[in-house]
């Protein structure tokens, strides 16, 4: 979003409530606001050992260019990826991204073990960030 140029008076309050206008300040604010086109991505059924991809847009609503970099934590880095993972978005422009889900048998087994541990520990299911169904 753009922040409109502004012009504001600078006032001094003197004794007895008298205000004296000292000067006017003018300026322009520059801001960066970046948003993804999607709040969540649904991949549907994905066969272990294959890959599903979904397009997502990164939009810079601000009036300054901005660098970006996606850092996926080690827990999910081997099954999710974003390309390009880093780059630069000019003001008021979009970058097309591709989010990929590529499950492997080893990672699925790790998630199943973690889910089993969570059930034994009676952890709150809302604390689980990801749901995977394996048939």
Short mmCIF file of C-alpha atoms in Angstrom, two decimals:
data_model
loop_
_atom_site.label_atom_id
_atom_site.label_comp_id
_atom_site.label_asym_id
_atom_site.label_seq_id
_atom_site.Cartn_x
_atom_site.Cartn_y
_atom_site.Cartn_z
CA UNK A 1 0.00 0.00 0.00
CA UNK A 2 1.11 3.56 -0.51
CA UNK A 3 1.27 6.16 2.22
CA UNK A 4 0.23 9.52 0.85
CA UNK A 5 2.62 12.50 1.06
CA UNK A 6 1.85 14.65 4.08
CA UNK A 7 2.11 18.24 5.28
CA UNK A 8 1.66 18.86 9.01
CA UNK A 9 2.11 21.96 11.17
CA UNK A 10 4.54 21.97 14.07
CA UNK A 11 2.99 23.95 16.91
CA UNK A 12 4.44 25.25 20.16
CA UNK A 13 2.09 25.58 23.12
CA UNK A 14 2.93 28.62 25.19
CA UNK A 15 1.68 29.83 28.54
CA UNK A 16 -2.04 30.46 28.87
CA UNK A 17 -2.81 27.95 26.07
CA UNK A 18 -1.52 30.10 23.23
CA UNK A 19 -0.35 28.04 20.24
CA UNK A 20 2.32 29.37 17.92
CA UNK A 21 2.81 27.79 14.50
CA UNK A 22 6.54 27.30 14.11
CA UNK A 23 6.71 25.60 10.73
CA UNK A 24 5.17 23.03 8.40
CA UNK A 25 6.71 19.61 7.94
CA UNK A 26 6.27 17.90 4.63
CA UNK A 27 7.31 14.42 3.75
CA UNK A 28 6.67 11.17 2.03
CA UNK A 29 6.71 7.78 3.67
CA UNK A 30 8.13 4.79 1.91
CA UNK A 31 6.94 1.38 2.99
CA UNK A 32 7.26 -2.28 2.13
CA UNK A 33 4.29 -4.57 2.42
CA UNK A 34 4.55 -8.02 0.91
CA UNK A 35 1.81 -10.63 0.85
CA UNK A 36 1.32 -14.10 -0.55
CA UNK A 37 -1.71 -14.70 -2.74
CA UNK A 38 -2.69 -17.77 -0.69
CA UNK A 39 -3.04 -18.28 3.06
CA UNK A 40 -2.78 -22.03 2.66
CA UNK A 41 -2.02 -24.47 -0.12
CA UNK A 42 -3.88 -27.77 -0.58
CA UNK A 43 -2.01 -30.44 -2.53
CA UNK A 44 -4.62 -33.20 -2.42
CA UNK A 45 -3.46 -36.81 -2.61
CA UNK A 46 0.25 -37.14 -3.44
CA UNK A 47 1.98 -40.45 -4.07
CA UNK A 48 5.08 -41.05 -1.93
CA UNK A 49 8.14 -40.56 -4.12
CA UNK A 50 6.38 -38.15 -6.49
CA UNK A 51 5.82 -34.40 -6.36
CA UNK A 52 2.86 -32.00 -6.43
CA UNK A 53 3.27 -28.29 -7.11
CA UNK A 54 1.02 -25.28 -6.66
CA UNK A 55 1.57 -21.73 -7.94
CA UNK A 56 1.55 -18.85 -5.44
CA UNK A 57 2.22 -15.15 -6.05
CA UNK A 58 4.26 -12.86 -3.82
CA UNK A 59 3.08 -9.26 -4.22
CA UNK A 60 4.93 -6.16 -3.06
CA UNK A 61 2.25 -3.56 -2.30
CA UNK A 62 4.83 -1.02 -1.09
CA UNK A 63 6.70 1.68 -2.90
CA UNK A 64 10.17 0.25 -2.25
CA UNK A 65 11.73 -2.82 -3.78
CA UNK A 66 12.44 -5.64 -1.36
CA UNK A 67 14.55 -8.79 -1.15
CA UNK A 68 12.89 -12.01 -0.02
CA UNK A 69 14.10 -15.43 1.11
CA UNK A 70 12.08 -18.44 2.18
CA UNK A 71 13.62 -20.51 4.95
CA UNK A 72 11.89 -23.82 5.52
CA UNK A 73 12.73 -25.44 8.83
CA UNK A 74 14.61 -28.73 8.94
CA UNK A 75 11.45 -30.62 9.89
CA UNK A 76 9.75 -29.71 6.59
CA UNK A 77 12.68 -28.81 4.33
CA UNK A 78 12.98 -32.29 2.83
CA UNK A 79 9.31 -32.51 1.81
CA UNK A 80 8.46 -28.90 0.91
CA UNK A 81 10.28 -26.42 -1.30
CA UNK A 82 9.63 -22.97 -2.75
CA UNK A 83 11.17 -21.77 -6.01
CA UNK A 84 12.61 -19.31 -6.38
CA UNK A 85 13.63 -19.49 -2.73
CA UNK A 86 15.05 -15.98 -2.79
CA UNK A 87 15.01 -12.91 -4.98
CA UNK A 88 13.92 -9.31 -5.34
CA UNK A 89 10.43 -7.86 -5.87
CA UNK A 90 10.11 -4.38 -7.35
CA UNK A 91 7.49 -1.96 -6.00
CA UNK A 92 3.91 -2.81 -6.99
CA UNK A 93 4.99 -6.03 -8.71
CA UNK A 94 4.33 -9.75 -8.36
CA UNK A 95 6.72 -12.66 -8.37
CA UNK A 96 5.39 -16.08 -9.35
CA UNK A 97 6.44 -18.81 -6.94
CA UNK A 98 6.03 -22.57 -7.08
CA UNK A 99 5.42 -24.43 -3.81
CA UNK A 100 6.24 -28.13 -4.06
CA UNK A 101 5.34 -31.07 -1.83
CA UNK A 102 7.58 -34.09 -2.41
CA UNK A 103 7.09 -36.72 0.29
CA UNK A 104 9.60 -39.53 0.73
CA UNK A 105 9.05 -42.80 2.56
CA UNK A 106 11.69 -41.91 5.19
CA UNK A 107 10.10 -38.54 6.01
CA UNK A 108 6.60 -40.06 6.19
CA UNK A 109 7.88 -42.61 8.71
CA UNK A 110 9.37 -39.77 10.80
CA UNK A 111 6.02 -37.95 10.82
CA UNK A 112 4.17 -41.14 11.77
CA UNK A 113 6.59 -41.67 14.69
CA UNK A 114 6.12 -38.06 15.79
CA UNK A 115 2.32 -38.44 15.59
CA UNK A 116 2.46 -41.65 17.63
CA UNK A 117 4.62 -39.89 20.25
CA UNK A 118 2.18 -36.95 20.38
CA UNK A 119 -0.74 -39.29 21.01
CA UNK A 120 1.15 -41.13 23.79
CA UNK A 121 2.17 -37.82 25.37
CA UNK A 122 -1.41 -36.53 25.03
CA UNK A 123 -0.19 -33.37 23.33
CA UNK A 124 -2.84 -31.00 22.02
CA UNK A 125 -3.52 -31.92 18.37
CA UNK A 126 -3.72 -28.20 17.54
CA UNK A 127 0.05 -28.05 18.17
CA UNK A 128 0.63 -30.25 15.11
CA UNK A 129 1.41 -28.04 12.08
CA UNK A 130 0.89 -30.58 9.35
CA UNK A 131 -1.40 -33.46 8.58
CA UNK A 132 -0.29 -36.37 6.42
CA UNK A 133 -2.42 -39.37 5.52
CA UNK A 134 -0.58 -42.40 4.23
CA UNK A 135 -2.42 -45.39 2.72
#
